[in-house]
mmCIF file of C-alpha atoms in Angstrom:
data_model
loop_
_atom_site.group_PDB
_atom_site.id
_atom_site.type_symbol
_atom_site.label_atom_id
_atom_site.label_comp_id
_atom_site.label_asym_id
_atom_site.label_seq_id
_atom_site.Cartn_x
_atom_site.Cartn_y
_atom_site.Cartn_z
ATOM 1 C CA UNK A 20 25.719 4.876 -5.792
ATOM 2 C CA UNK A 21 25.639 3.241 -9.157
ATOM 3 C CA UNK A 22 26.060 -0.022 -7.758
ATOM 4 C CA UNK A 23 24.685 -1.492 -4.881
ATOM 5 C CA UNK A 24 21.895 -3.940 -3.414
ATOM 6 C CA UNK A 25 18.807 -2.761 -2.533
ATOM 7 C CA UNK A 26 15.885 -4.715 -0.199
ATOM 8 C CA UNK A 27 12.320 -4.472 0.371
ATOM 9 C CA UNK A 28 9.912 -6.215 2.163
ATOM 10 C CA UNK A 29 6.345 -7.294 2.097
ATOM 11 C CA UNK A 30 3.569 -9.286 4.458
ATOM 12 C CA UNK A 31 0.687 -11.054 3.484
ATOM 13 C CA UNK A 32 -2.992 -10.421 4.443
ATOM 14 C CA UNK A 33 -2.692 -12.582 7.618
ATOM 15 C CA UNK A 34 0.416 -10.316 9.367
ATOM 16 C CA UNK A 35 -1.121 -8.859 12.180
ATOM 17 C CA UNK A 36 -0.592 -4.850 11.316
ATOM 18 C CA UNK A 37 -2.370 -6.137 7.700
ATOM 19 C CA UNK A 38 -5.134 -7.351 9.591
ATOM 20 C CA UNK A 39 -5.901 -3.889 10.979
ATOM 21 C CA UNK A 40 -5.374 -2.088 7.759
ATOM 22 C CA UNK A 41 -7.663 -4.710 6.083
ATOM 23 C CA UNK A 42 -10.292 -4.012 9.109
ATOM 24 C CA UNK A 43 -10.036 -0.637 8.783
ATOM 25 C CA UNK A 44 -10.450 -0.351 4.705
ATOM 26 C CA UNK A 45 -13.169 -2.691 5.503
ATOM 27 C CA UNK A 46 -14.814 -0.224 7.535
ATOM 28 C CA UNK A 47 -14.293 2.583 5.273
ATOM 29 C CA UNK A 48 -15.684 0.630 2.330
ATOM 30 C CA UNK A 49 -19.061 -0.060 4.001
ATOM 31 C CA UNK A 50 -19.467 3.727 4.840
ATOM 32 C CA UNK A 51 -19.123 4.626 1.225
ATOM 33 C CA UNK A 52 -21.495 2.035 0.156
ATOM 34 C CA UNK A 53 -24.319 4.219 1.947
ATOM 35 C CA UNK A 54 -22.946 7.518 1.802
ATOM 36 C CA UNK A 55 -19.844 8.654 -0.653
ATOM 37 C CA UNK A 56 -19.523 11.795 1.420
ATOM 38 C CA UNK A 57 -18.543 9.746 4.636
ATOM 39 C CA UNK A 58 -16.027 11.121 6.792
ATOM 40 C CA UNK A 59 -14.189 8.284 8.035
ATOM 41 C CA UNK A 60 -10.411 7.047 10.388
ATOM 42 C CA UNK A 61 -11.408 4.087 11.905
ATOM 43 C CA UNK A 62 -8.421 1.958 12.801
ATOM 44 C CA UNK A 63 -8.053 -0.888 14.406
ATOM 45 C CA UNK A 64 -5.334 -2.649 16.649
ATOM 46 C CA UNK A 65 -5.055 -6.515 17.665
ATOM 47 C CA UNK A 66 -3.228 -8.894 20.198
ATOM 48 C CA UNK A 67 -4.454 -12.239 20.565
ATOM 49 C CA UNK A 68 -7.880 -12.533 20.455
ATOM 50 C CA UNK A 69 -8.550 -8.802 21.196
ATOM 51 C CA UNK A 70 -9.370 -6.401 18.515
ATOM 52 C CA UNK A 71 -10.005 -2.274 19.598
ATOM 53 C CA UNK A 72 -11.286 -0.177 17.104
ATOM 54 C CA UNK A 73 -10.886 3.310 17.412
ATOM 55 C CA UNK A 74 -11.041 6.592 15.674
ATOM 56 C CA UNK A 75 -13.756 8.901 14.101
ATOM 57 C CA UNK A 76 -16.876 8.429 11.868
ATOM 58 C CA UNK A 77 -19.031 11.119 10.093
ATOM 59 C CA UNK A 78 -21.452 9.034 8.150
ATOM 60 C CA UNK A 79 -25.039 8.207 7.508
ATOM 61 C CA UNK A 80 -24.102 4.895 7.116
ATOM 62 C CA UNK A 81 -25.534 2.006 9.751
ATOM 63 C CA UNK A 82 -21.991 -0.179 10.291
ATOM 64 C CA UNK A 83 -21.627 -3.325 12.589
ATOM 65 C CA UNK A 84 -18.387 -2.653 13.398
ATOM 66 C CA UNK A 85 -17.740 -5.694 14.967
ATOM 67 C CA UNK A 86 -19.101 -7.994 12.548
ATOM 68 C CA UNK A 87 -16.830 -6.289 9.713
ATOM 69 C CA UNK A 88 -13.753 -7.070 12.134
ATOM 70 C CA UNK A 89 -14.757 -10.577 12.881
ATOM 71 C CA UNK A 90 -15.503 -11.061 9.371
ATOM 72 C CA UNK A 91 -11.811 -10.054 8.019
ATOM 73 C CA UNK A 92 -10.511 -12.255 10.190
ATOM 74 C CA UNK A 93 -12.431 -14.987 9.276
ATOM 75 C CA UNK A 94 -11.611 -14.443 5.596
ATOM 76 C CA UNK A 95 -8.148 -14.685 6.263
ATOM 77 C CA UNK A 96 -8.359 -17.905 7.452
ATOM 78 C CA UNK A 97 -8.137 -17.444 11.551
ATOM 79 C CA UNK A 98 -11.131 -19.360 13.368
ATOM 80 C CA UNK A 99 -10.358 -18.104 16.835
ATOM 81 C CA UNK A 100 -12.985 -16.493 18.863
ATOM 82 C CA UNK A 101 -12.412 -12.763 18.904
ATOM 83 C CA UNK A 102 -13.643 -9.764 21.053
ATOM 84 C CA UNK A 103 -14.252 -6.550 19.971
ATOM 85 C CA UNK A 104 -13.973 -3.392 21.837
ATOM 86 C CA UNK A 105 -14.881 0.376 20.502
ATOM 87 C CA UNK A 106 -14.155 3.968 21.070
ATOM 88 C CA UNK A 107 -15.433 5.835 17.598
ATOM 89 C CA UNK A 108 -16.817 9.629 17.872
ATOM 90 C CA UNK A 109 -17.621 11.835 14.882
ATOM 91 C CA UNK A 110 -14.739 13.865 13.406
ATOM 92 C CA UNK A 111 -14.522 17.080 14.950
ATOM 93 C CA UNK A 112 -16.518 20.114 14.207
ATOM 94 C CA UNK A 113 -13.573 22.144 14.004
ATOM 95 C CA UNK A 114 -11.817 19.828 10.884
ATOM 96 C CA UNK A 115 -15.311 18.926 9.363
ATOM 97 C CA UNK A 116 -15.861 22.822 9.168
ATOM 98 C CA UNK A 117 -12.160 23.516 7.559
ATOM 99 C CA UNK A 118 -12.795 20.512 5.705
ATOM 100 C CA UNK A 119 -16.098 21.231 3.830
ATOM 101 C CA UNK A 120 -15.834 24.717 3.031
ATOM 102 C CA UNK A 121 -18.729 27.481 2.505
ATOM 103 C CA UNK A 122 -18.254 28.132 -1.412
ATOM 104 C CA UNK A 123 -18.344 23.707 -1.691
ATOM 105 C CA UNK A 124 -15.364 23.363 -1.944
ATOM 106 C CA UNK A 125 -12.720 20.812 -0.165
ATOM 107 C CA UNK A 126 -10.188 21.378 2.403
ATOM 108 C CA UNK A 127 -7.261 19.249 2.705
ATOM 109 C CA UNK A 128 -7.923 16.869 6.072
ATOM 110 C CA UNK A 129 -5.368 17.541 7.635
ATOM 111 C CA UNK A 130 -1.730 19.299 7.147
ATOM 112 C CA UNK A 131 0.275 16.994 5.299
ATOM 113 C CA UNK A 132 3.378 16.200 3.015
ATOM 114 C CA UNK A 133 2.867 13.542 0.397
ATOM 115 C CA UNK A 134 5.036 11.872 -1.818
ATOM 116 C CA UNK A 135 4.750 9.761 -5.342
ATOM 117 C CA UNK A 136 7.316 7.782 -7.549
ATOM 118 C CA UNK A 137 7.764 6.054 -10.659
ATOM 119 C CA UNK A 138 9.911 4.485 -12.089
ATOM 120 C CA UNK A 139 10.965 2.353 -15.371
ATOM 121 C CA UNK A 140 12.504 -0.685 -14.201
ATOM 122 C CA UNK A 141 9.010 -2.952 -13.821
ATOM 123 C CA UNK A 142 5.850 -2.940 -16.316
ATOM 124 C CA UNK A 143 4.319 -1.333 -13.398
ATOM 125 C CA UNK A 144 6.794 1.322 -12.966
ATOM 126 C CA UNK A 145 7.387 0.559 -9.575
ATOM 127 C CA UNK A 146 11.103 -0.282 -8.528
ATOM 128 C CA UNK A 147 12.216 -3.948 -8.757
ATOM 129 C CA UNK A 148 12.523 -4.861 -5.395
ATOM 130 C CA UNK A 149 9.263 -4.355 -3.751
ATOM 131 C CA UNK A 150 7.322 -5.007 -6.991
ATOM 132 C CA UNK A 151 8.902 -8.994 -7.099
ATOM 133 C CA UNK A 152 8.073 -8.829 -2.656
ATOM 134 C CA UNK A 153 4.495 -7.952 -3.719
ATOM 135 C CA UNK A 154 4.339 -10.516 -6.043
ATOM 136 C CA UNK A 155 6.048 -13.213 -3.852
ATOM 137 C CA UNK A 156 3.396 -12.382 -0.561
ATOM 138 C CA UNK A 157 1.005 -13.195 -2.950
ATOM 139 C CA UNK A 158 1.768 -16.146 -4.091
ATOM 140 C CA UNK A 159 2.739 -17.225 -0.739
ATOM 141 C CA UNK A 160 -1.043 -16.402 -0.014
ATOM 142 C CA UNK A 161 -2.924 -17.870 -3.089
ATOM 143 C CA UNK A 162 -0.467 -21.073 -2.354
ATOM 144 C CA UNK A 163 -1.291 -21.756 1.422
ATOM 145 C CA UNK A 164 -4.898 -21.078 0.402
ATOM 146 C CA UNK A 165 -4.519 -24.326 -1.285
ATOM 147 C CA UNK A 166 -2.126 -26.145 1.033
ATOM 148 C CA UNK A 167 -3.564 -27.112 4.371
ATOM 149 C CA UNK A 168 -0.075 -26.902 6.363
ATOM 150 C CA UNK A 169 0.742 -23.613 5.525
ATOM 151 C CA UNK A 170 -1.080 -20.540 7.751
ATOM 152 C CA UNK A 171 -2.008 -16.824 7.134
ATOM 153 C CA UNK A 172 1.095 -15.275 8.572
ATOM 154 C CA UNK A 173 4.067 -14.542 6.211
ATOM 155 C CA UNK A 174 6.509 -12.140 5.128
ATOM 156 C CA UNK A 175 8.800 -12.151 2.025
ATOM 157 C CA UNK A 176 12.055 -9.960 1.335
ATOM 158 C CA UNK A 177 14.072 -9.239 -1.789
ATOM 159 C CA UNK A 178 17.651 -7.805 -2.352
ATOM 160 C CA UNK A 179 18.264 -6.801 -6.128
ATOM 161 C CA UNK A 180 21.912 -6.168 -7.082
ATOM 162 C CA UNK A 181 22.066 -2.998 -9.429
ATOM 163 C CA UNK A 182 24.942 -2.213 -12.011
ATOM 164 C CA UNK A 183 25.046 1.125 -13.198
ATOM 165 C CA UNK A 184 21.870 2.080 -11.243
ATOM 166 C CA UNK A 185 19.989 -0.970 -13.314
ATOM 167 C CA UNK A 186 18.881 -3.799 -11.370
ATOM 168 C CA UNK A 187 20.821 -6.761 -12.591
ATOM 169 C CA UNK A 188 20.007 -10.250 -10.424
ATOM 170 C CA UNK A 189 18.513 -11.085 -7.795
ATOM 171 C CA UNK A 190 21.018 -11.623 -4.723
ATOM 172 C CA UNK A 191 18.450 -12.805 -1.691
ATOM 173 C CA UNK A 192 15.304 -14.082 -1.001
ATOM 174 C CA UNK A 193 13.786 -14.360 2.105
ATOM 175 C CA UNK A 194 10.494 -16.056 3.038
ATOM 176 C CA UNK A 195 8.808 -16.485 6.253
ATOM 177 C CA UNK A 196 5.598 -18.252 6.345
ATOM 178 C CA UNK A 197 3.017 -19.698 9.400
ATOM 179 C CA UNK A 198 2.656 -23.149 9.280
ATOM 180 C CA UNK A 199 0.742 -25.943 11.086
ATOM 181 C CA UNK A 200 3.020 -27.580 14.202
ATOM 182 C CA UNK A 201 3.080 -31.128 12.317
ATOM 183 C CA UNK A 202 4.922 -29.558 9.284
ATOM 184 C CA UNK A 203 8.579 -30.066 8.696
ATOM 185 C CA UNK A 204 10.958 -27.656 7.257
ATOM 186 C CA UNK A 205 11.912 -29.597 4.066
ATOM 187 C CA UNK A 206 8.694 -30.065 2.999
ATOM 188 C CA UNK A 207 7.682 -26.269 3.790
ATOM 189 C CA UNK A 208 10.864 -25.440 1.710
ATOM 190 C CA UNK A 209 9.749 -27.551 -1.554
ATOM 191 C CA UNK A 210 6.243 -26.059 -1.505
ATOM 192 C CA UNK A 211 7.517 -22.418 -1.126
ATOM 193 C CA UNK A 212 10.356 -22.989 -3.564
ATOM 194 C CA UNK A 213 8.255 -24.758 -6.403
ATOM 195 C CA UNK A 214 4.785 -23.084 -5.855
ATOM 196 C CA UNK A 215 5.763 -19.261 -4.435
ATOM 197 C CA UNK A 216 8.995 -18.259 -5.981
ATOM 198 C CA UNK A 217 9.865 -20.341 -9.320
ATOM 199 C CA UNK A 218 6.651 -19.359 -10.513
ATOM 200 C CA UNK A 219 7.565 -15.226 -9.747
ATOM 201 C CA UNK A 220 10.954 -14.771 -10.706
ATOM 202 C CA UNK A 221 12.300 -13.766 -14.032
ATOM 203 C CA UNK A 222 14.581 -16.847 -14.217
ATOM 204 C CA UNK A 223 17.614 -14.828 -15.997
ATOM 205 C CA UNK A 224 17.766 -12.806 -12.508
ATOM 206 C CA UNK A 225 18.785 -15.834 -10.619
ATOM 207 C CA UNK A 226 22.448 -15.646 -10.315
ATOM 208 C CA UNK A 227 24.073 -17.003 -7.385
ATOM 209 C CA UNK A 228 20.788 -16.280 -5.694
ATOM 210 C CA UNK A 229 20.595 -17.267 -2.465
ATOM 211 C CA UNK A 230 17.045 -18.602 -0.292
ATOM 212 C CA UNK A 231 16.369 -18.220 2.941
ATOM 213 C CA UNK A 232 12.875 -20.048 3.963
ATOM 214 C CA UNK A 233 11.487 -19.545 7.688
ATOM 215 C CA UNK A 234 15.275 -18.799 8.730
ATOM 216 C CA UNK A 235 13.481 -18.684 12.548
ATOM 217 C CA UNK A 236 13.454 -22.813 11.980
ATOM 218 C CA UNK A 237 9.717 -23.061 12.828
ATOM 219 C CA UNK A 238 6.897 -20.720 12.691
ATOM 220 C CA UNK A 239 3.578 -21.973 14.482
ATOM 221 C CA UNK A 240 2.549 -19.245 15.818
ATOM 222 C CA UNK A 241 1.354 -16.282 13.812
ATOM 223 C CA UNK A 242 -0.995 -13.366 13.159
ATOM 224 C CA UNK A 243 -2.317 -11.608 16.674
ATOM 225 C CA UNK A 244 -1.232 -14.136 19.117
ATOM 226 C CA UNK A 245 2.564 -14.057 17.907
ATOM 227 C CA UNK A 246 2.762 -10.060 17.899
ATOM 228 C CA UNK A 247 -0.255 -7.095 17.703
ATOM 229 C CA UNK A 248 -1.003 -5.228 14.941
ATOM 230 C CA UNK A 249 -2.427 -1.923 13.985
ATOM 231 C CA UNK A 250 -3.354 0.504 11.060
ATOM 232 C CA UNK A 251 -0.864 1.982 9.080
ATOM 233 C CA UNK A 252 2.259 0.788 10.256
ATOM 234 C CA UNK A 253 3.946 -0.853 6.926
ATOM 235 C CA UNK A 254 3.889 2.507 5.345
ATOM 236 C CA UNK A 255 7.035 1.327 3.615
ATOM 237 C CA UNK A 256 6.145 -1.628 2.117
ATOM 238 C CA UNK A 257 2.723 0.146 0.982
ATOM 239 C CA UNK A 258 4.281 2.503 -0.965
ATOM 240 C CA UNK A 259 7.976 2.120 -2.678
ATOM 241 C CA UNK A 260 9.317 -0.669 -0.492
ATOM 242 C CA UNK A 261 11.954 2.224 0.825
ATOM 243 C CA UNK A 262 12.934 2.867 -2.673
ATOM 244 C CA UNK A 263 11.030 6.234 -2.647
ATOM 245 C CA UNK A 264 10.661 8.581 0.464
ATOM 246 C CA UNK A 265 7.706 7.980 2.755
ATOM 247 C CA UNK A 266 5.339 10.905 3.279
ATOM 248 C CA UNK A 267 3.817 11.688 6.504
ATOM 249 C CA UNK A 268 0.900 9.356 7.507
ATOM 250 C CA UNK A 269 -0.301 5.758 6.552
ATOM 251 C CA UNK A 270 -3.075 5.346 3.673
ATOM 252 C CA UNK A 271 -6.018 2.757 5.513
ATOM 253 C CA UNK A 272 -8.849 4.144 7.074
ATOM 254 C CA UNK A 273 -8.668 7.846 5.764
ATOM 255 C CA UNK A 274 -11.546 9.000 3.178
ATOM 256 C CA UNK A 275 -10.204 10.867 0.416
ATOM 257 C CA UNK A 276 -10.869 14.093 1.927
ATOM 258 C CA UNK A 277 -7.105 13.125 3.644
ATOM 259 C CA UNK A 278 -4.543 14.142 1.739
ATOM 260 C CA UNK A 279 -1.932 11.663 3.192
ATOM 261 C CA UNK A 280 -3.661 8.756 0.814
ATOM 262 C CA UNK A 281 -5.427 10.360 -1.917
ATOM 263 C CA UNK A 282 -2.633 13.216 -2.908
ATOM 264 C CA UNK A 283 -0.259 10.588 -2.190
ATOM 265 C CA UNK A 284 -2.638 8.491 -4.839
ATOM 266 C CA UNK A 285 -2.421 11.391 -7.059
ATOM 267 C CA UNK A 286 1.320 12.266 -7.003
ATOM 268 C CA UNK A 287 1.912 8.322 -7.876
ATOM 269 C CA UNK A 288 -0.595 9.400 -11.192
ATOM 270 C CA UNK A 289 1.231 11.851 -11.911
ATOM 271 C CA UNK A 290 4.707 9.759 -11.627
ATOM 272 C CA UNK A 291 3.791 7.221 -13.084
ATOM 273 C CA UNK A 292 2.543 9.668 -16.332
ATOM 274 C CA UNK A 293 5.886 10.907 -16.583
ATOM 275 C CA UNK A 294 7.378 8.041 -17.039
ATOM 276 C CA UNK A 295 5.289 6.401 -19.117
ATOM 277 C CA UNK A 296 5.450 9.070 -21.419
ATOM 278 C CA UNK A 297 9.394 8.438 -21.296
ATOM 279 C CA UNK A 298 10.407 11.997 -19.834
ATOM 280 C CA UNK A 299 12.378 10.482 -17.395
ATOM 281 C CA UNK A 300 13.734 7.163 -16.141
ATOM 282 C CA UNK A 301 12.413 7.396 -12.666
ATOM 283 C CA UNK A 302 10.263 10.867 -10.584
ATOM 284 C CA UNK A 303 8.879 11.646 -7.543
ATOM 285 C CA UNK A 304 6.796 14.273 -7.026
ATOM 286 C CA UNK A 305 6.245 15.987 -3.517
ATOM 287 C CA UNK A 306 3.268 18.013 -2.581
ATOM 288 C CA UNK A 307 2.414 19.625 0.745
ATOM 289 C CA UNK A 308 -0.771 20.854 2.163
ATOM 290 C CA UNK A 309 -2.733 22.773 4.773
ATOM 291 C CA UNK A 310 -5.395 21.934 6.755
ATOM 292 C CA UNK A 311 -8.644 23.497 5.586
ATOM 293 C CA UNK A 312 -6.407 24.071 2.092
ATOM 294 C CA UNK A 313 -8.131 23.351 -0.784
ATOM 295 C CA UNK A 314 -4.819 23.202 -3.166
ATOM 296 C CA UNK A 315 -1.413 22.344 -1.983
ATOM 297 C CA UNK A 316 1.030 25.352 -0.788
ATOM 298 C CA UNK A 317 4.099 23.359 -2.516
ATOM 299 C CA UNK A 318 4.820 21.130 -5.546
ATOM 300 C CA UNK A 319 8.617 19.487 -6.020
ATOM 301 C CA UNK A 320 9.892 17.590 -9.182
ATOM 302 C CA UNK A 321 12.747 15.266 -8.593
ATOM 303 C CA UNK A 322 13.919 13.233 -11.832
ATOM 304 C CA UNK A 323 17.258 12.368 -10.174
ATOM 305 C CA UNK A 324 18.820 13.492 -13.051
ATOM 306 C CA UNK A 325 16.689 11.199 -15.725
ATOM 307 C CA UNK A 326 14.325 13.992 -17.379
ATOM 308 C CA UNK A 327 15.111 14.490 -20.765
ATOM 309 C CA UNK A 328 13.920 18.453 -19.511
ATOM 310 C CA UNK A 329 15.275 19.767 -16.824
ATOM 311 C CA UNK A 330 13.066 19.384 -13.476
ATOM 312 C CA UNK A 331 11.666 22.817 -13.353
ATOM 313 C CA UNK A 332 10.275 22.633 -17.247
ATOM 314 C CA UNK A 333 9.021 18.874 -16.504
ATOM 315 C CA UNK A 334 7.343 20.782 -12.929
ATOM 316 C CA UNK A 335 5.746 23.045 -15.584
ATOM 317 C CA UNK A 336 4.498 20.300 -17.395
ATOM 318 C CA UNK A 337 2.875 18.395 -14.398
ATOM 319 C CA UNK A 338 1.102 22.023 -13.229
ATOM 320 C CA UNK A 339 -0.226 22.583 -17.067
ATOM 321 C CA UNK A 340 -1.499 18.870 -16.848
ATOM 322 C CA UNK A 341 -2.817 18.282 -13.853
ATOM 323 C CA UNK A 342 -4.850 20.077 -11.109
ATOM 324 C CA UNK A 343 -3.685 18.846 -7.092
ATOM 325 C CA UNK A 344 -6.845 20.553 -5.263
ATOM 326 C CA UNK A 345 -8.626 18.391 -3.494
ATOM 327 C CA UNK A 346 -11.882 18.512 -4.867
ATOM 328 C CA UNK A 347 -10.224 17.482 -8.148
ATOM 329 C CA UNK A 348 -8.262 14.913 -7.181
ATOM 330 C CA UNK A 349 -11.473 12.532 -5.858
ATOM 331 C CA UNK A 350 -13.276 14.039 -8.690
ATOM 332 C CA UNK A 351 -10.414 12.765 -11.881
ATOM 333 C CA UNK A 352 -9.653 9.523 -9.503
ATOM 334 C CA UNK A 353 -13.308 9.000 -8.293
ATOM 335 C CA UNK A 354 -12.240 8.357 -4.752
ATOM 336 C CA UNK A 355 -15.633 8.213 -3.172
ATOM 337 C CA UNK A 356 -16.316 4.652 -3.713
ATOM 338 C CA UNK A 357 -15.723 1.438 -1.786
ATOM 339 C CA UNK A 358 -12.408 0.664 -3.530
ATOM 340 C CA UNK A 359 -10.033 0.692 -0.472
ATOM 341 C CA UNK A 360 -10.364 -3.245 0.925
ATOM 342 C CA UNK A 361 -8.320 -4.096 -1.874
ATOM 343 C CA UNK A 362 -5.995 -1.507 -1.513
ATOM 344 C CA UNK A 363 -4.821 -2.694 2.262
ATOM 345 C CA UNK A 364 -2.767 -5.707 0.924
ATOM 346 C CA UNK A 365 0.533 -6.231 -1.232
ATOM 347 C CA UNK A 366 1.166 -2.834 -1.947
ATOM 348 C CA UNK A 367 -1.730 0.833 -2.988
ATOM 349 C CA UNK A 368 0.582 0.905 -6.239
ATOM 350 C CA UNK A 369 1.257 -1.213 -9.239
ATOM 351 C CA UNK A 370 -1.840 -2.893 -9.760
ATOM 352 C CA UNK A 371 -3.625 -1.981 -13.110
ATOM 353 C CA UNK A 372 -7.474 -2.000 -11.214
ATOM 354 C CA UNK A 373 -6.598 0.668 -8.743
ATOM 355 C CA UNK A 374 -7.794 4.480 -10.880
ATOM 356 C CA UNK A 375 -4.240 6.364 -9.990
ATOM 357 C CA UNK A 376 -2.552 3.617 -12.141
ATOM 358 C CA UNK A 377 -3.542 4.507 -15.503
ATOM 359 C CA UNK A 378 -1.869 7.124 -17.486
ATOM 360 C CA UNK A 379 -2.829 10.416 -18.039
ATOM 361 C CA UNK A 380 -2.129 11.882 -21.726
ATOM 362 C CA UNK A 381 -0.448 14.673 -21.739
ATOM 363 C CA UNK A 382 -0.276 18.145 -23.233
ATOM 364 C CA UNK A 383 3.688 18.928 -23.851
#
């Protein structure tokens, strides 16, 4: 389809599934403070004023697990009293020995098929829709930081019209934010239409746009006590916003060792290279591993038909450029460090600070 509308969605840091994938990042971050070689998939789930944490640890790190949950929460901006409950082992002999191999080198994690796009319609090569959703859930946050009747909980959706496969206005937006039980809807609309989207969109998209704000009528109550939460399940609006396809596990919690986040990290590197360096209008690159694998057992080029080369010269160009084993990939994107907290909100792609945005030169 060359024309068509397109939507993506994002949540702020006070959604209750963002709450568990900020826990969990949390978690990961303070075991690679201590030890960079931690094995770590700690997530967490929440439903009122219960939070479980679960998974598996192999780390010399000390953690207080519960104070790192309570503490997220607290950051957010919820002052309810939570409890904590745990069930964390080590990580099983039988994937830490695949994993960490004899000759020192490193296994992939776990099987796994991974996926990473680019394309040229944003500065930050990242398709239009979910790129302005980002933006918009954090606005809405930085803005209800500031305004006392607005609360943690919000989501925010875009539709972009495209002509000729180009995006070309913005057709709907759609914002849903928490807000204290004395707050009415018209002033609620005025702060999120002045303060959250006028300063976001690109005021030439605005054509016959039309603005939905809490379309529910009220919302009061939010976060944990108005649904549960757990890790890793806005894979979606993580990655591409739907725009690209969705590989096969979430990104929070997981060291780099798994392959799910940091080939997925990689593969949006490699992307985003491509298009930088203007051999194509928009890629994604699919790679698929094994567990115990230290490279991956396939690499796919798609440029949708954008590559000024066809796909299987430009796939020759991403294997003479760039090296998808495992140990190189943490190595080139220095994934062993306490990065990940800030990864967990509004999107792992697009933002300049994270390593797999910059862009690679290339040999062609």
């Amino acid at each position: 389809m060359k024309n068509f509308i397109f939507t993506s969605e994002s949540v702020t840091e006070g959604h209750p599934d963002k709450i568990c994938d900020i826990i969990a990042d949390s978690i990961l971050d303070e075991a690679l403070k201590e030890d960079p070689c931690s094995a770590m998939a700690v997530e967490a789930t929440i439903k009122n004023d219960l939070i479980f944490l679960y998974g598996e640890a192999n780390t010399k790190a000390t953690i207080d697990y519960e104070t790192i949950a309570k503490n997220v929460l607290k950051e957010i901006g919820y002052s309810e009293d939570y409890r904590v409950l745990s069930a964390i082992d080590e990580q099983s002999k039988e994937i830490h020995d695949a994993v960490i191999r004899e000759n020192g080198d490193i296994g992939a994690g776990d099987q796994g098929i991974i996926f990473g796009y680019a394309c040229d319609e944003t500065d930050e090569y990242m398709p239009y829709p979910i790129c302005l959703a980002h933006k918009l859930a954090k606005r809405l946050t930085d803005t209800r930081r500031k305004n006392p009747i607005l609360r943690p909980d919000g989501k925010t959706q875009v539709s972009i019209e495209y002509v000729n496969g180009k995006p070309a206005r913005i057709d709907t937006i759609v914002i849903s934010c928490q807000h204290i039980k004395d707050a009415s809807k018209q002033a609620i609309e005025k702060i999120i239409m002045d303060e959250v989207i006028m300063p976001c969109v690109d005021k030439a998209m605005l054509i016959d746009t039309k603005y939905c704000i809490n379309p529910s009528g009220s919302f009061i109550i939010g976060g944990s006590f108005g649904d549960s939460g757990t890790t890793g399940r806005k894979i979606v609006c993580d990655t591409y916003g739907g725009m690209g396809r969705v590989g096969g596990g979430c990104f929070s919690s997981k060291d780099p060792t798994k392959v799910d986040r940091s080939a997925a990290y990689y593969c949006r590197y490699i992307a985003k290279s491509l298009v930088a360096h203007k051999l194509a209008g928009k890629v994604e690159i699919q790679a698929a591993y094994m567990i115990g694998s230290p490279r991956p057992v396939s690499i796919c080029v798609d440029t949708f038909g954008t590559g000024i080369y066809p796909d299987e010269k430009i796939k020759e160009i991403v294997e003479d450029n760039f090296d998808l084993s495992v140990a190189n990939i943490i190595k080139e994107l220095d994934l062993r460090r306490p990065i990940y907290k800030k990864t967990a909100c509004y999107g792992h792609f697009g933002n300049p600070s994270f390593p797999w945005e910059k862009i690679k030169p290339l040999k062609i």
